[in-house]
Short mmCIF file of C-alpha atoms in Angstrom, two decimals:
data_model
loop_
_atom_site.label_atom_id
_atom_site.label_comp_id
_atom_site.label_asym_id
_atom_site.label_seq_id
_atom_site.Cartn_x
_atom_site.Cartn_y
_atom_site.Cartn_z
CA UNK A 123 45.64 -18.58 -25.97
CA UNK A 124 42.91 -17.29 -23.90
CA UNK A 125 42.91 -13.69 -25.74
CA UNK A 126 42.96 -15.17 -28.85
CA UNK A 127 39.88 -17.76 -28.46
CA UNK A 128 37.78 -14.73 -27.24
CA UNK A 129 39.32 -12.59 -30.10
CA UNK A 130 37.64 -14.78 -33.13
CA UNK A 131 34.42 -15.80 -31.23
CA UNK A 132 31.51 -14.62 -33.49
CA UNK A 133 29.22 -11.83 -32.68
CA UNK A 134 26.37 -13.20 -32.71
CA UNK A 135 27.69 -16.33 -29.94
CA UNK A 136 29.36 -13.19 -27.74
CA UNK A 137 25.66 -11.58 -27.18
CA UNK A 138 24.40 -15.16 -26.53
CA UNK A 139 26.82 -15.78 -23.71
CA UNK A 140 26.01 -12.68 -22.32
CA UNK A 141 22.74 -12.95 -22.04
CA UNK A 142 23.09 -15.67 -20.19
CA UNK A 143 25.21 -13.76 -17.41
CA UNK A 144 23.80 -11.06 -14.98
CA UNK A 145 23.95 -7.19 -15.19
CA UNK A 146 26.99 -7.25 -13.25
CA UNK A 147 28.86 -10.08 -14.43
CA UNK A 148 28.39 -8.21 -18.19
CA UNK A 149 30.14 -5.61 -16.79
CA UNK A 150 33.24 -7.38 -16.11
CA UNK A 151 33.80 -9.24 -19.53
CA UNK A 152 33.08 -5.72 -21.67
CA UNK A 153 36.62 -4.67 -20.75
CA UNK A 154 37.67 -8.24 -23.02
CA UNK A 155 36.80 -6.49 -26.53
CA UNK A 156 34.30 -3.62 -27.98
CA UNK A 157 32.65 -6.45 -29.58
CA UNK A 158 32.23 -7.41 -25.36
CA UNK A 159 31.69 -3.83 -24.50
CA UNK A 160 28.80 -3.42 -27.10
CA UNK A 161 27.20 -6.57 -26.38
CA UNK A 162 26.78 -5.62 -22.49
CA UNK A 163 25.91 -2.38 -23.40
CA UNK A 164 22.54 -4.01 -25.11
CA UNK A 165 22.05 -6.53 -22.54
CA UNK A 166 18.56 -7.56 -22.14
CA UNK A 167 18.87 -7.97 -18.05
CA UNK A 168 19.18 -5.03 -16.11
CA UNK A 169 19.79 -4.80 -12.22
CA UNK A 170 20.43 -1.80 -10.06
CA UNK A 171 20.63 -1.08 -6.33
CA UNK A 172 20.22 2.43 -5.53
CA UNK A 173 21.03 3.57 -2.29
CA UNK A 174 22.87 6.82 -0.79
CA UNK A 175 26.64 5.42 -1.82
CA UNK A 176 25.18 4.93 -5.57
CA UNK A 177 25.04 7.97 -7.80
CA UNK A 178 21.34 7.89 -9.21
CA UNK A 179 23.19 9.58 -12.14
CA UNK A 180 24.63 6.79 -13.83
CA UNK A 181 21.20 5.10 -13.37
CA UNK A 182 19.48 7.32 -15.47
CA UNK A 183 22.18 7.73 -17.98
CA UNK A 184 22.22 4.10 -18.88
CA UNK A 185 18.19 3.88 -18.93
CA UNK A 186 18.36 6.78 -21.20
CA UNK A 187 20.45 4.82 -23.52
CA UNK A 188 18.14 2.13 -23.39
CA UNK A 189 15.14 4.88 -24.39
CA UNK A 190 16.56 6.42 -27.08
CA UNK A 191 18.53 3.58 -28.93
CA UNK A 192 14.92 1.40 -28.14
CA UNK A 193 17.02 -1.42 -26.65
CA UNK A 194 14.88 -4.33 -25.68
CA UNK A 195 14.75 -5.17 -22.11
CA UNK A 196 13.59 -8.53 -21.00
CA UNK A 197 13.95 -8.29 -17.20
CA UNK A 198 13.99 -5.25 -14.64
CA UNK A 199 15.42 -5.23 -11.06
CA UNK A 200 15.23 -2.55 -8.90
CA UNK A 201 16.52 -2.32 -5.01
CA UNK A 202 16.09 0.86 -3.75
CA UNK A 203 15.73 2.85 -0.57
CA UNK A 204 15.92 6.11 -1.68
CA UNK A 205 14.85 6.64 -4.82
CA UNK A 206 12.40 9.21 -5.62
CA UNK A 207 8.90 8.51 -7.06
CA UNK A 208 9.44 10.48 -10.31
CA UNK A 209 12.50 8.76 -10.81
CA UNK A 210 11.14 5.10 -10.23
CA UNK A 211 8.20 6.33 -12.48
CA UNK A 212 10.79 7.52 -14.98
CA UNK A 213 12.71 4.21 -15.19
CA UNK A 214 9.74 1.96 -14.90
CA UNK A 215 8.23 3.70 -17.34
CA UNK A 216 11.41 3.23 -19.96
CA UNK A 217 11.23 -0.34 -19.29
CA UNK A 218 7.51 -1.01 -20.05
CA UNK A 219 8.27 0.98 -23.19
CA UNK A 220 11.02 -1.87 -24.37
CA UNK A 221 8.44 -4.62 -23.40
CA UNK A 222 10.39 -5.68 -19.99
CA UNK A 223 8.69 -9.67 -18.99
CA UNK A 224 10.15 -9.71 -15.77
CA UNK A 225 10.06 -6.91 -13.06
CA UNK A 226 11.17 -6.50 -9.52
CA UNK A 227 11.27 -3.79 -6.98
CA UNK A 228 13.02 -4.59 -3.75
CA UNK A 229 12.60 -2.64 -0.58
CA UNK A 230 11.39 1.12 -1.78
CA UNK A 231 10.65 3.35 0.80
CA UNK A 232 8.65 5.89 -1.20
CA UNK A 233 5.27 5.04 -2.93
CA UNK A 234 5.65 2.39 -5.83
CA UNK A 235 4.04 3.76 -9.08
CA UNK A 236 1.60 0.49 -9.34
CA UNK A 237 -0.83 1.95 -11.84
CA UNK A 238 2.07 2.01 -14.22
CA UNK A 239 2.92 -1.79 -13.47
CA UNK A 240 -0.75 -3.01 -13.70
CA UNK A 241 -1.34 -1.13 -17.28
CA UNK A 242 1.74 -3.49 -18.42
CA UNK A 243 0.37 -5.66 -21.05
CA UNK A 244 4.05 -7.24 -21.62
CA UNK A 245 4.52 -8.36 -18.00
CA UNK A 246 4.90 -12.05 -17.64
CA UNK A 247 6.36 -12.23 -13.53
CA UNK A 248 6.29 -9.54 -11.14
CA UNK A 249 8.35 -9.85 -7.72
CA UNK A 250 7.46 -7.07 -5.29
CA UNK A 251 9.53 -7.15 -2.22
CA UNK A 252 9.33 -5.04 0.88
CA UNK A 253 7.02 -2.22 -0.60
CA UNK A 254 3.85 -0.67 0.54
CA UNK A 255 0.86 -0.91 -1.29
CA UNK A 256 -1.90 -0.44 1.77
CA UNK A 257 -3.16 3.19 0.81
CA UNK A 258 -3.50 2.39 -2.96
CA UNK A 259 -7.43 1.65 -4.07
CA UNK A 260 -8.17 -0.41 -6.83
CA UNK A 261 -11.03 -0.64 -8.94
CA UNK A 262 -11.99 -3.75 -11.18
CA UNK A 263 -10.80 -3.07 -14.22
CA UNK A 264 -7.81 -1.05 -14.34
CA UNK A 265 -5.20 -3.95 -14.05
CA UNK A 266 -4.37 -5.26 -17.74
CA UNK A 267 -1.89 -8.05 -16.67
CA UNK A 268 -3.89 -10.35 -18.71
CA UNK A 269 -0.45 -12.27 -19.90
CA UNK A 270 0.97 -12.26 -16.09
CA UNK A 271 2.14 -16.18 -15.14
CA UNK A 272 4.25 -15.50 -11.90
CA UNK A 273 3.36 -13.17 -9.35
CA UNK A 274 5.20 -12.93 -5.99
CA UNK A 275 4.43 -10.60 -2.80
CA UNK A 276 7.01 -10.34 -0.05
CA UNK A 277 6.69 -8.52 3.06
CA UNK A 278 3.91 -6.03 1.17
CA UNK A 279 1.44 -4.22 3.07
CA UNK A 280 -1.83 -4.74 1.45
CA UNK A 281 -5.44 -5.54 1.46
CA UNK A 282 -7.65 -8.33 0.41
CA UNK A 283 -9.73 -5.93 -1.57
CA UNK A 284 -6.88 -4.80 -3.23
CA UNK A 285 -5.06 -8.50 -3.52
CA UNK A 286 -8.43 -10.34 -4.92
CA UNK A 287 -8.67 -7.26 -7.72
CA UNK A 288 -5.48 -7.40 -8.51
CA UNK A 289 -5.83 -11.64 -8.94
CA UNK A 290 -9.18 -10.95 -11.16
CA UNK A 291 -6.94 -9.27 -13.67
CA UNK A 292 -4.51 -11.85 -14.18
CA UNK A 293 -6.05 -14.79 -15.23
CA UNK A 294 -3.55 -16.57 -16.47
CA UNK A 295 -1.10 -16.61 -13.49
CA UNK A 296 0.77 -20.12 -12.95
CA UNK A 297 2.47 -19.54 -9.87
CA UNK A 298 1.80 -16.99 -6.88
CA UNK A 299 3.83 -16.66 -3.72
CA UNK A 300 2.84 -14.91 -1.25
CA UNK A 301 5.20 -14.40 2.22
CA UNK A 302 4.55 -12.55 5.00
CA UNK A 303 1.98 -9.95 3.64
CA UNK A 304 0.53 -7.39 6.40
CA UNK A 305 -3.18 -6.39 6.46
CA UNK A 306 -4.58 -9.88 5.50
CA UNK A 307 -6.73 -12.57 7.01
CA UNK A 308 -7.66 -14.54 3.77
CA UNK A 309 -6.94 -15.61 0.13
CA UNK A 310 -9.21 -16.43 -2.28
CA UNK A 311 -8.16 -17.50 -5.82
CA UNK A 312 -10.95 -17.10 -7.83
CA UNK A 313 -11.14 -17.96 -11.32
CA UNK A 314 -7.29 -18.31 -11.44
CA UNK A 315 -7.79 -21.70 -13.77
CA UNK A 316 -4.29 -21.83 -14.44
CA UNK A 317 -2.03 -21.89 -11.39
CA UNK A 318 -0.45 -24.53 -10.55
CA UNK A 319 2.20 -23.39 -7.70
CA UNK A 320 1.02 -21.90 -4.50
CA UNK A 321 3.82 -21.27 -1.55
CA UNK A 322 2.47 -19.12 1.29
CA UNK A 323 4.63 -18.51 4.38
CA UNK A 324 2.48 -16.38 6.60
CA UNK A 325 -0.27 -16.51 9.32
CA UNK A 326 -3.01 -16.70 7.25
CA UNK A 327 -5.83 -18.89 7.99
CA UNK A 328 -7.96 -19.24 4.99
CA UNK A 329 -6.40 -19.84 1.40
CA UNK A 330 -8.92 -21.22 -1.19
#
């Protein structure tokens, strides 16, 4: 009974229900149907951790799909400790180029490509986690993250120079977290009209 229900579910109700579910989960139902298989093969929500038991391989061969079939991608989560720059570059790149709204990096050990992120006009949240961001400059200017609402910073290493220009450029941000960020002694939100959430877990002293 079960077989058969899944059997004559439309198409178009198949891809809704898997958006719905993670990366992963995706993965299990495509083995139901090809109608299953094709509809996780599109999936808008991609998530990959990439360490030295995962074959980078199969990383790239499914972004590549992405590229040249110009899938859309809607969200993009990467945990990674040994990923190489080109490669990051390479897949963040693929993603900006199918309009990805929601990005995360988690935990990479070499140099995040952030001038790539920051000339992402499609970006509505951005999650960095764990990355290091101290020896990057920043000028006013090059950030276009004018449609950016959510921006959270987790264990980062950065500085206020570098936090406050990055701010500037997204005006329109609703919600900023900030947790345990190395190399700062203030906050100021200037001109940030908008926000409306604020969490900061930290040992900052001055936040206005």
């Amino acid at each position: 009974m079960e077989t058969a229900t899944i059997e004559v579910l439309p198409d178009c109700l198949i891809r809704k229900i898997v958006s719905y579910l993670s990366f992963k989960e995706a993965a299990k139902m495509s083995i139901l149907s090809k109608t299953w298989l094709q509809a996780w093969l599109t999936h808008p929500n991609l998530e990959f951790t990439v360490d030295y038991h995962h074959d980078m391989k199969v990383v790239d061969k499914v972004m590549e799909r992405y590229r040249d079939r110009k899938i859309p991608i809607e969200k993009f989560e990467l945990s990674s400790d040994s990923s190489s720059r080109e490669d990051i570059e390479k897949w963040l790149g693929i993603a900006l180029q199918n309009g990805v709204k929601d990005c995360r990096f988690h935990g990479l050990a070499c140099p995040l490509p952030i001038f790539i992120i920051l000339a992402a006009k499609s970006l509505k949240e951005l999650v960095l986690t764990r990355c290091n961001l101290k020896s990057v400059s920043l000028s006013r200017g090059v950030a276009n993250l004018f449609y950016l609402e959510k921006l959270s910073l987790s264990s980062i290493y950065l500085n206020e120079d570098m936090l406050q220009t990055l701010l500037t450029n997204c005006p329109l941000i609703v919600s900023f977290v900030i947790d345990s960020c190395y190399g700062l002694d203030k906050i100021e939100l200037r001109n940030l009209q908008k926000i409306r959430i604020l969490y900061s877990v930290s040992s900052l002293k001055n936040i206005h």
